[in-house]
């Protein structure tokens, strides 16, 4: 606990464009590159914190985009943050409460305050969050492949690398038969599917057939904003449903659990507006016996580091999507990069997120930079 309030002196938005090593295909489209903001924050002591915005350039996954994140941060959220000192990172989401939604924009700033706060305390971020694990188990998310043969090859590669759980993206026409082939080749792996909202209750027969394949779960089969049809579907399936897109807050999680719309929740820090809200959902799920795991948004190193820290909390009992930096990027923006050995990430014990930002690499990807400062706050 620091007793001294934190005065944010300066917020820098670094806009980056990074090319993915392999294109990533979901039911709503293909990603070739990631454009996002690195948020850098400095306080009155010279301590700094980092965060990443996770929205994509198109509003396919949610309504937010890189441009809406920029607009919200610049016009509303950064001014609120610079307005006066804050006592604790938990205060940030409260301060942002007057702004409706825009959770990814809020989160990009909030997670940077958490990093900064942990660094001021000379403490690893995961410990500030109440995390207990020294290492975390990770799985991998595999995009839609053109053929079952190619999919099986891709899965084999990741099985050999040691990833603990395979998540396969599905959509109508690329679902049951593909998964069946994977299951036939790998009878014992932890296997799951993610539909990114590609189905409706009209597809009930197909979705029921997936019960044959012994999937750990099916993620977000129905509409991005639904928790009612998911409850109907869950009552028809033995495979657990995991919600991703439908959960934007603790309140969404509570309602989904009360309606029995899902048995598992994927927590993405950006989607729920930051680490404080992520913790709230985590604590509630722990109380309710709902398993959680940490989702991914094709993050670069800083976002990945925040995911690692969050995953050390005890109710993250299922492997998440936080794969190695090298799965996505030629060169990541942090040192060391996030490394996965035998399906495990060793959690760094250095202050804050525990990884250094590689300035030179960051600048090599940077397409724009904007600085906001407040000289009015006294230390
Ligand atoms: O639904 O979890 C998702 C990627 C982009 C948008 C949505 C999703 C994903 C992934 C990949 O599944 C997660 C990752 O590897 O970062
Ligand atoms: Mg998902």
Tab-separated table of C-alpha atoms and ligand atoms in Angstrom:
chain	number	residue	atom	x	y	z
A	1	UNK	CA	0.000	0.000	0.000
A	2	UNK	CA	1.334	3.390	-0.934
A	3	UNK	CA	-0.016	6.119	1.236
A	4	UNK	CA	0.912	8.878	-1.181
A	5	UNK	CA	-1.601	9.618	-3.934
A	6	UNK	CA	-0.439	9.076	-7.517
A	7	UNK	CA	-0.284	12.175	-9.691
A	8	UNK	CA	-0.126	11.257	-13.362
A	9	UNK	CA	2.060	13.871	-15.044
A	10	UNK	CA	2.126	12.668	-18.593
A	11	UNK	CA	0.344	10.168	-20.812
A	12	UNK	CA	1.882	9.186	-24.152
A	13	UNK	CA	-0.040	7.301	-26.820
A	14	UNK	CA	2.276	5.396	-29.138
A	15	UNK	CA	0.349	4.117	-32.162
A	16	UNK	CA	1.887	0.898	-33.490
A	17	UNK	CA	1.307	-1.355	-36.483
A	18	UNK	CA	2.703	-4.881	-36.162
A	19	UNK	CA	2.498	-7.606	-38.784
A	20	UNK	CA	1.426	-11.072	-37.622
A	21	UNK	CA	3.769	-13.897	-38.628
A	22	UNK	CA	0.714	-15.894	-39.786
A	23	UNK	CA	-2.687	-14.481	-40.731
A	24	UNK	CA	-5.363	-15.393	-38.164
A	25	UNK	CA	-8.884	-16.285	-39.366
A	26	UNK	CA	-12.038	-16.258	-37.258
A	27	UNK	CA	-15.711	-16.602	-38.225
A	28	UNK	CA	-15.844	-12.824	-38.683
A	29	UNK	CA	-12.695	-12.213	-40.699
A	30	UNK	CA	-8.929	-12.520	-41.154
A	31	UNK	CA	-6.288	-10.526	-39.276
A	32	UNK	CA	-2.955	-9.826	-41.023
A	33	UNK	CA	-1.673	-7.192	-38.677
A	34	UNK	CA	-2.462	-5.531	-35.393
A	35	UNK	CA	-2.810	-1.796	-34.992
A	36	UNK	CA	-3.084	-0.528	-31.415
A	37	UNK	CA	-1.867	1.965	-28.830
A	38	UNK	CA	0.845	1.501	-26.290
A	39	UNK	CA	-0.105	3.756	-23.383
A	40	UNK	CA	2.840	5.083	-21.422
A	41	UNK	CA	2.239	6.950	-18.198
A	42	UNK	CA	4.563	8.855	-15.909
A	43	UNK	CA	3.871	10.016	-12.366
A	44	UNK	CA	5.352	12.780	-10.178
A	45	UNK	CA	8.140	10.475	-8.962
A	46	UNK	CA	9.253	9.589	-12.489
A	47	UNK	CA	7.834	6.054	-12.214
A	48	UNK	CA	6.189	4.818	-15.385
A	49	UNK	CA	3.527	2.314	-16.361
A	50	UNK	CA	2.491	0.718	-19.624
A	51	UNK	CA	-0.715	-0.569	-21.146
A	52	UNK	CA	-2.034	-1.706	-24.530
A	53	UNK	CA	-5.340	-0.999	-26.223
A	54	UNK	CA	-6.797	-4.196	-27.683
A	55	UNK	CA	-9.540	-3.068	-30.106
A	56	UNK	CA	-8.999	-3.982	-33.751
A	57	UNK	CA	-9.252	-1.672	-36.773
A	58	UNK	CA	-12.732	-3.019	-37.642
A	59	UNK	CA	-15.651	-3.428	-35.201
A	60	UNK	CA	-16.141	-7.166	-35.839
A	61	UNK	CA	-15.410	-8.535	-32.407
A	62	UNK	CA	-17.017	-5.643	-30.545
A	63	UNK	CA	-18.127	-2.118	-31.392
A	64	UNK	CA	-14.775	-0.580	-30.426
A	65	UNK	CA	-12.007	0.161	-32.932
A	66	UNK	CA	-8.518	1.673	-32.864
A	67	UNK	CA	-10.055	5.024	-33.815
A	68	UNK	CA	-12.815	4.926	-31.198
A	69	UNK	CA	-10.175	4.027	-28.588
A	70	UNK	CA	-8.167	7.071	-29.641
A	71	UNK	CA	-11.206	9.348	-29.588
A	72	UNK	CA	-12.354	8.180	-26.155
A	73	UNK	CA	-8.900	8.296	-24.579
A	74	UNK	CA	-8.013	11.721	-25.966
A	75	UNK	CA	-11.338	13.487	-25.562
A	76	UNK	CA	-12.662	11.994	-22.342
A	77	UNK	CA	-10.576	9.472	-20.449
A	78	UNK	CA	-7.106	11.046	-20.334
A	79	UNK	CA	-8.531	14.409	-19.182
A	80	UNK	CA	-10.384	12.573	-16.378
A	81	UNK	CA	-7.191	10.798	-15.372
A	82	UNK	CA	-5.132	13.995	-15.327
A	83	UNK	CA	-7.792	15.921	-13.432
A	84	UNK	CA	-6.566	14.989	-9.951
A	85	UNK	CA	-4.434	12.464	-8.087
A	86	UNK	CA	-5.604	8.910	-7.491
A	87	UNK	CA	-5.099	6.809	-4.383
A	88	UNK	CA	-5.282	3.346	-5.864
A	89	UNK	CA	-5.699	1.752	-9.325
A	90	UNK	CA	-9.180	0.609	-8.229
A	91	UNK	CA	-10.171	4.300	-8.330
A	92	UNK	CA	-9.594	4.508	-12.081
A	93	UNK	CA	-12.644	2.492	-13.110
A	94	UNK	CA	-14.733	4.544	-10.661
A	95	UNK	CA	-13.459	7.737	-12.217
A	96	UNK	CA	-14.400	6.429	-15.667
A	97	UNK	CA	-17.893	5.409	-14.533
A	98	UNK	CA	-19.497	8.541	-16.002
A	99	UNK	CA	-18.458	7.351	-19.454
A	100	UNK	CA	-20.659	4.626	-20.915
A	101	UNK	CA	-18.928	1.421	-22.099
A	102	UNK	CA	-15.826	1.897	-24.295
A	103	UNK	CA	-14.206	-0.688	-22.064
A	104	UNK	CA	-11.137	-1.272	-24.232
A	105	UNK	CA	-10.278	2.424	-24.216
A	106	UNK	CA	-10.734	2.536	-20.429
A	107	UNK	CA	-8.729	-0.612	-19.914
A	108	UNK	CA	-5.701	0.575	-21.917
A	109	UNK	CA	-5.288	3.415	-19.392
A	110	UNK	CA	-6.349	1.509	-16.275
A	111	UNK	CA	-3.816	-1.305	-16.765
A	112	UNK	CA	-1.028	1.255	-17.185
A	113	UNK	CA	-1.969	2.751	-13.796
A	114	UNK	CA	-1.782	-0.748	-12.268
A	115	UNK	CA	1.713	-1.276	-13.717
A	116	UNK	CA	2.825	2.122	-12.484
A	117	UNK	CA	1.374	1.522	-9.029
A	118	UNK	CA	3.129	-1.841	-8.717
A	119	UNK	CA	6.425	-0.269	-9.813
A	120	UNK	CA	6.084	2.523	-7.224
A	121	UNK	CA	5.680	-0.222	-4.636
A	122	UNK	CA	8.622	-2.160	-6.080
A	123	UNK	CA	6.280	-5.117	-6.287
A	124	UNK	CA	5.363	-7.448	-9.156
A	125	UNK	CA	1.956	-6.594	-10.605
A	126	UNK	CA	0.698	-10.141	-10.136
A	127	UNK	CA	1.260	-9.837	-6.384
A	128	UNK	CA	-0.547	-6.479	-6.251
A	129	UNK	CA	-3.489	-8.238	-7.936
A	130	UNK	CA	-3.497	-11.013	-5.354
A	131	UNK	CA	-2.051	-13.625	-7.724
A	132	UNK	CA	-0.477	-16.701	-6.223
A	133	UNK	CA	0.917	-18.780	-9.091
A	134	UNK	CA	4.592	-18.714	-10.068
A	135	UNK	CA	3.835	-20.386	-13.363
A	136	UNK	CA	0.748	-20.550	-15.535
A	137	UNK	CA	-0.521	-23.191	-17.955
A	138	UNK	CA	-1.277	-21.985	-21.445
A	139	UNK	CA	-3.163	-23.196	-24.476
A	140	UNK	CA	-3.332	-21.814	-27.969
A	141	UNK	CA	-6.036	-20.453	-30.256
A	142	UNK	CA	-5.899	-21.769	-33.829
A	143	UNK	CA	-7.552	-19.863	-36.666
A	144	UNK	CA	-9.835	-21.432	-39.274
A	145	UNK	CA	-7.802	-23.564	-41.713
A	146	UNK	CA	-8.770	-24.345	-45.323
A	147	UNK	CA	-8.822	-28.138	-44.864
A	148	UNK	CA	-8.982	-30.701	-42.076
A	149	UNK	CA	-5.592	-32.013	-43.185
A	150	UNK	CA	-3.954	-28.621	-42.699
A	151	UNK	CA	-5.727	-28.147	-39.385
A	152	UNK	CA	-4.440	-31.481	-38.088
A	153	UNK	CA	-0.902	-30.484	-39.108
A	154	UNK	CA	-1.154	-27.146	-37.323
A	155	UNK	CA	-2.538	-28.825	-34.195
A	156	UNK	CA	0.254	-31.390	-34.280
A	157	UNK	CA	2.868	-28.634	-34.313
A	158	UNK	CA	1.393	-27.005	-31.212
A	159	UNK	CA	0.908	-30.335	-29.436
A	160	UNK	CA	4.618	-30.973	-30.003
A	161	UNK	CA	5.457	-27.517	-28.651
A	162	UNK	CA	3.694	-28.544	-25.444
A	163	UNK	CA	0.632	-26.263	-25.435
A	164	UNK	CA	-1.818	-27.621	-22.895
A	165	UNK	CA	-5.095	-26.967	-24.702
A	166	UNK	CA	-6.061	-26.539	-28.344
A	167	UNK	CA	-8.790	-24.073	-29.222
A	168	UNK	CA	-10.084	-24.321	-32.779
A	169	UNK	CA	-11.999	-21.507	-34.426
A	170	UNK	CA	-15.187	-22.724	-36.099
A	171	UNK	CA	-17.926	-21.351	-38.356
A	172	UNK	CA	-20.772	-22.976	-40.306
A	173	UNK	CA	-19.185	-25.253	-42.898
A	174	UNK	CA	-15.927	-25.510	-40.947
A	175	UNK	CA	-16.961	-27.157	-37.697
A	176	UNK	CA	-18.019	-30.716	-36.878
A	177	UNK	CA	-16.011	-32.552	-39.561
A	178	UNK	CA	-12.876	-30.500	-38.877
A	179	UNK	CA	-13.074	-31.069	-35.123
A	180	UNK	CA	-13.834	-34.741	-35.631
A	181	UNK	CA	-10.618	-35.165	-37.622
A	182	UNK	CA	-8.611	-33.410	-34.917
A	183	UNK	CA	-10.205	-35.598	-32.250
A	184	UNK	CA	-9.514	-38.755	-34.298
A	185	UNK	CA	-5.793	-37.886	-34.534
A	186	UNK	CA	-5.486	-36.684	-30.945
A	187	UNK	CA	-7.898	-38.666	-28.753
A	188	UNK	CA	-6.484	-37.357	-25.476
A	189	UNK	CA	-5.789	-33.634	-25.933
A	190	UNK	CA	-7.768	-30.902	-24.214
A	191	UNK	CA	-9.788	-29.614	-27.168
A	192	UNK	CA	-12.314	-26.809	-27.465
A	193	UNK	CA	-14.005	-24.702	-30.141
A	194	UNK	CA	-14.638	-20.953	-30.459
A	195	UNK	CA	-17.453	-19.850	-32.782
A	196	UNK	CA	-17.275	-16.078	-32.263
A	197	UNK	CA	-21.094	-15.865	-32.486
A	198	UNK	CA	-21.434	-17.657	-35.829
A	199	UNK	CA	-24.515	-19.753	-34.928
A	200	UNK	CA	-28.133	-19.379	-33.840
A	201	UNK	CA	-30.577	-21.725	-32.134
A	202	UNK	CA	-31.562	-22.874	-35.652
A	203	UNK	CA	-28.230	-24.740	-35.615
A	204	UNK	CA	-29.197	-26.731	-32.526
A	205	UNK	CA	-28.817	-30.141	-34.215
A	206	UNK	CA	-25.286	-29.372	-35.375
A	207	UNK	CA	-24.289	-27.935	-31.994
A	208	UNK	CA	-25.691	-31.007	-30.216
A	209	UNK	CA	-23.581	-33.241	-32.433
A	210	UNK	CA	-20.452	-31.565	-31.034
A	211	UNK	CA	-21.250	-33.310	-27.733
A	212	UNK	CA	-19.764	-36.473	-29.332
A	213	UNK	CA	-16.305	-34.940	-29.478
A	214	UNK	CA	-15.559	-34.565	-25.788
A	215	UNK	CA	-14.825	-30.836	-26.038
A	216	UNK	CA	-13.784	-28.991	-22.883
A	217	UNK	CA	-16.180	-26.244	-23.890
A	218	UNK	CA	-17.655	-24.349	-26.803
A	219	UNK	CA	-16.953	-20.631	-26.681
A	220	UNK	CA	-19.543	-18.028	-27.688
A	221	UNK	CA	-21.620	-20.106	-30.107
A	222	UNK	CA	-24.534	-17.615	-30.292
A	223	UNK	CA	-24.990	-13.861	-30.676
A	224	UNK	CA	-22.378	-11.481	-29.260
A	225	UNK	CA	-24.973	-9.735	-27.098
A	226	UNK	CA	-27.004	-12.745	-25.986
A	227	UNK	CA	-27.307	-14.506	-22.644
A	228	UNK	CA	-30.869	-15.842	-23.028
A	229	UNK	CA	-30.523	-18.154	-26.036
A	230	UNK	CA	-27.218	-19.353	-24.587
A	231	UNK	CA	-29.138	-20.521	-21.497
A	232	UNK	CA	-31.544	-22.449	-23.738
A	233	UNK	CA	-28.624	-23.953	-25.626
A	234	UNK	CA	-26.721	-24.874	-22.456
A	235	UNK	CA	-29.755	-26.792	-21.206
A	236	UNK	CA	-29.615	-28.883	-24.415
A	237	UNK	CA	-25.859	-29.541	-24.455
A	238	UNK	CA	-23.598	-31.633	-22.272
A	239	UNK	CA	-20.576	-29.635	-23.534
A	240	UNK	CA	-20.048	-26.613	-21.278
A	241	UNK	CA	-20.634	-23.215	-22.879
A	242	UNK	CA	-18.017	-20.516	-22.280
A	243	UNK	CA	-18.985	-16.888	-22.828
A	244	UNK	CA	-16.567	-14.362	-24.324
A	245	UNK	CA	-18.222	-11.542	-26.334
A	246	UNK	CA	-21.351	-11.436	-24.123
A	247	UNK	CA	-19.499	-10.529	-20.907
A	248	UNK	CA	-18.514	-6.863	-20.527
A	249	UNK	CA	-18.720	-6.486	-16.764
A	250	UNK	CA	-19.194	-8.126	-13.390
A	251	UNK	CA	-22.943	-7.480	-13.788
A	252	UNK	CA	-23.001	-9.329	-17.134
A	253	UNK	CA	-21.140	-12.236	-15.529
A	254	UNK	CA	-23.540	-12.351	-12.582
A	255	UNK	CA	-26.595	-12.375	-14.855
A	256	UNK	CA	-25.145	-15.028	-17.178
A	257	UNK	CA	-24.321	-17.264	-14.211
A	258	UNK	CA	-27.745	-16.729	-12.630
A	259	UNK	CA	-29.444	-17.612	-15.927
A	260	UNK	CA	-27.116	-20.615	-16.380
A	261	UNK	CA	-26.110	-19.283	-19.788
A	262	UNK	CA	-22.606	-20.691	-19.361
A	263	UNK	CA	-20.470	-22.867	-17.121
A	264	UNK	CA	-17.172	-21.143	-17.896
A	265	UNK	CA	-16.151	-17.523	-18.488
A	266	UNK	CA	-13.337	-16.208	-20.669
A	267	UNK	CA	-12.053	-13.028	-19.016
A	268	UNK	CA	-10.414	-10.496	-21.333
A	269	UNK	CA	-9.057	-7.491	-19.497
A	270	UNK	CA	-9.890	-5.076	-22.327
A	271	UNK	CA	-13.415	-6.345	-22.904
A	272	UNK	CA	-14.383	-5.822	-19.249
A	273	UNK	CA	-12.690	-2.428	-18.827
A	274	UNK	CA	-9.565	-3.299	-16.878
A	275	UNK	CA	-7.940	-5.311	-14.128
A	276	UNK	CA	-10.191	-4.156	-11.283
A	277	UNK	CA	-13.305	-5.429	-13.109
A	278	UNK	CA	-11.441	-8.608	-14.143
A	279	UNK	CA	-10.685	-9.283	-10.476
A	280	UNK	CA	-14.314	-8.685	-9.526
A	281	UNK	CA	-15.492	-11.226	-12.104
A	282	UNK	CA	-12.776	-13.629	-10.981
A	283	UNK	CA	-13.769	-13.364	-7.316
A	284	UNK	CA	-17.452	-13.843	-8.100
A	285	UNK	CA	-16.733	-16.893	-10.278
A	286	UNK	CA	-14.538	-18.375	-7.534
A	287	UNK	CA	-17.451	-17.991	-5.122
A	288	UNK	CA	-19.889	-19.560	-7.596
A	289	UNK	CA	-17.620	-22.416	-8.677
A	290	UNK	CA	-17.429	-21.117	-12.252
A	291	UNK	CA	-14.073	-21.817	-13.922
A	292	UNK	CA	-12.402	-18.882	-15.668
A	293	UNK	CA	-9.516	-18.518	-18.080
A	294	UNK	CA	-7.768	-15.568	-19.671
A	295	UNK	CA	-8.620	-14.822	-23.298
A	296	UNK	CA	-6.406	-13.090	-25.832
A	297	UNK	CA	-6.731	-10.297	-28.388
A	298	UNK	CA	-3.566	-10.972	-30.398
A	299	UNK	CA	-1.713	-8.698	-27.989
A	300	UNK	CA	1.864	-7.544	-28.258
A	301	UNK	CA	4.143	-7.978	-25.254
A	302	UNK	CA	2.688	-5.414	-22.882
A	303	UNK	CA	-0.856	-6.735	-23.180
A	304	UNK	CA	0.493	-10.255	-22.967
A	305	UNK	CA	2.333	-9.362	-19.729
A	306	UNK	CA	-0.878	-8.032	-18.169
A	307	UNK	CA	-2.626	-11.279	-19.156
A	308	UNK	CA	0.140	-13.305	-17.513
A	309	UNK	CA	-0.201	-11.311	-14.283
A	310	UNK	CA	-4.001	-11.705	-14.176
A	311	UNK	CA	-3.794	-15.444	-14.863
A	312	UNK	CA	-1.864	-15.976	-11.602
A	313	UNK	CA	-5.129	-15.512	-9.675
A	314	UNK	CA	-6.379	-18.823	-8.279
A	315	UNK	CA	-9.682	-19.248	-10.155
A	316	UNK	CA	-7.866	-19.171	-13.524
A	317	UNK	CA	-7.958	-22.948	-13.402
A	318	UNK	CA	-8.131	-23.580	-17.159
A	319	UNK	CA	-5.279	-22.857	-19.612
A	320	UNK	CA	-5.736	-19.499	-21.365
A	321	UNK	CA	-4.924	-18.138	-24.835
A	322	UNK	CA	-1.718	-16.344	-23.771
A	323	UNK	CA	0.682	-18.068	-26.158
A	324	UNK	CA	4.353	-17.196	-26.682
A	325	UNK	CA	5.349	-13.867	-28.289
A	326	UNK	CA	6.979	-15.849	-31.113
A	327	UNK	CA	3.619	-17.335	-32.114
A	328	UNK	CA	2.557	-13.867	-33.278
A	329	UNK	CA	5.532	-11.567	-33.825
A	330	UNK	CA	8.874	-11.528	-35.598
A	331	UNK	CA	10.082	-9.367	-32.737
A	332	UNK	CA	7.996	-8.421	-29.704
A	333	UNK	CA	8.179	-5.020	-27.974
A	334	UNK	CA	9.291	-6.421	-24.602
A	335	UNK	CA	12.444	-8.042	-23.202
A	336	UNK	CA	12.496	-10.822	-22.433
A	337	UNK	CA	9.724	-11.912	-24.784
A	338	UNK	CA	6.960	-14.139	-23.386
A	339	UNK	CA	8.339	-17.669	-23.582
A	340	UNK	CA	6.335	-20.894	-23.336
A	341	UNK	CA	8.124	-24.083	-22.326
A	342	UNK	CA	6.168	-27.317	-22.031
A	343	UNK	CA	2.951	-25.331	-22.061
A	344	UNK	CA	4.013	-23.175	-19.132
A	345	UNK	CA	4.931	-19.492	-18.699
A	346	UNK	CA	7.157	-18.690	-15.737
A	347	UNK	CA	5.828	-15.527	-14.128
A	348	UNK	CA	8.485	-12.818	-13.772
A	349	UNK	CA	9.193	-11.522	-10.269
A	350	UNK	CA	10.405	-8.072	-11.293
A	351	UNK	CA	8.369	-4.960	-10.330
A	352	UNK	CA	5.250	-4.092	-12.340
A	353	UNK	CA	4.452	-6.172	-15.423
A	354	UNK	CA	7.891	-7.726	-15.063
A	355	UNK	CA	9.058	-7.206	-18.650
A	356	UNK	CA	11.036	-4.230	-19.989
A	357	UNK	CA	9.728	-2.293	-22.968
A	358	UNK	CA	12.199	-2.448	-25.847
A	359	UNK	CA	12.153	1.203	-26.956
A	360	UNK	CA	14.029	0.609	-30.147
A	361	UNK	CA	11.647	-2.097	-31.293
A	362	UNK	CA	8.616	-0.076	-30.170
A	363	UNK	CA	9.801	2.886	-32.256
A	364	UNK	CA	10.378	0.655	-35.272
A	365	UNK	CA	6.641	-0.224	-35.270
A	366	UNK	CA	5.423	3.269	-34.363
A	367	UNK	CA	3.343	5.264	-36.841
A	368	UNK	CA	2.253	8.088	-34.538
A	369	UNK	CA	2.881	9.526	-31.083
A	370	UNK	CA	0.850	11.978	-28.991
A	371	UNK	CA	1.759	13.349	-25.568
A	372	UNK	CA	-0.699	14.705	-22.982
A	373	UNK	CA	0.623	16.388	-19.903
A	374	UNK	CA	-0.758	18.105	-16.890
A	375	UNK	CA	1.439	20.616	-15.188
A	376	UNK	CA	-1.367	21.639	-12.847
A	377	UNK	CA	-1.104	18.719	-10.494
A	378	UNK	CA	1.263	19.320	-7.609
A	379	UNK	CA	3.285	16.408	-6.330
B	1	LIG	O1	-12.545	-14.822	-29.655
B	1	LIG	O2	-10.907	-15.155	-28.373
B	1	LIG	C1	-11.363	-14.678	-29.397
B	1	LIG	C2	-8.543	-13.301	-31.598
B	1	LIG	C3	-9.146	-12.168	-32.085
B	1	LIG	C4	-10.422	-11.858	-31.712
B	1	LIG	C5	-11.125	-12.706	-30.857
B	1	LIG	C6	-10.544	-13.861	-30.360
B	1	LIG	C7	-9.230	-14.169	-30.762
B	1	LIG	C8	-8.553	-15.383	-30.366
B	1	LIG	C9	-7.037	-15.369	-30.338
B	1	LIG	O3	-9.122	-16.423	-30.111
B	1	LIG	C10	-6.501	-15.141	-28.982
B	1	LIG	C11	-5.020	-14.880	-29.014
B	1	LIG	O4	-4.273	-15.761	-29.454
B	1	LIG	O5	-4.608	-13.778	-28.615
B	2	LIG	MG1	-13.482	-15.982	-28.184
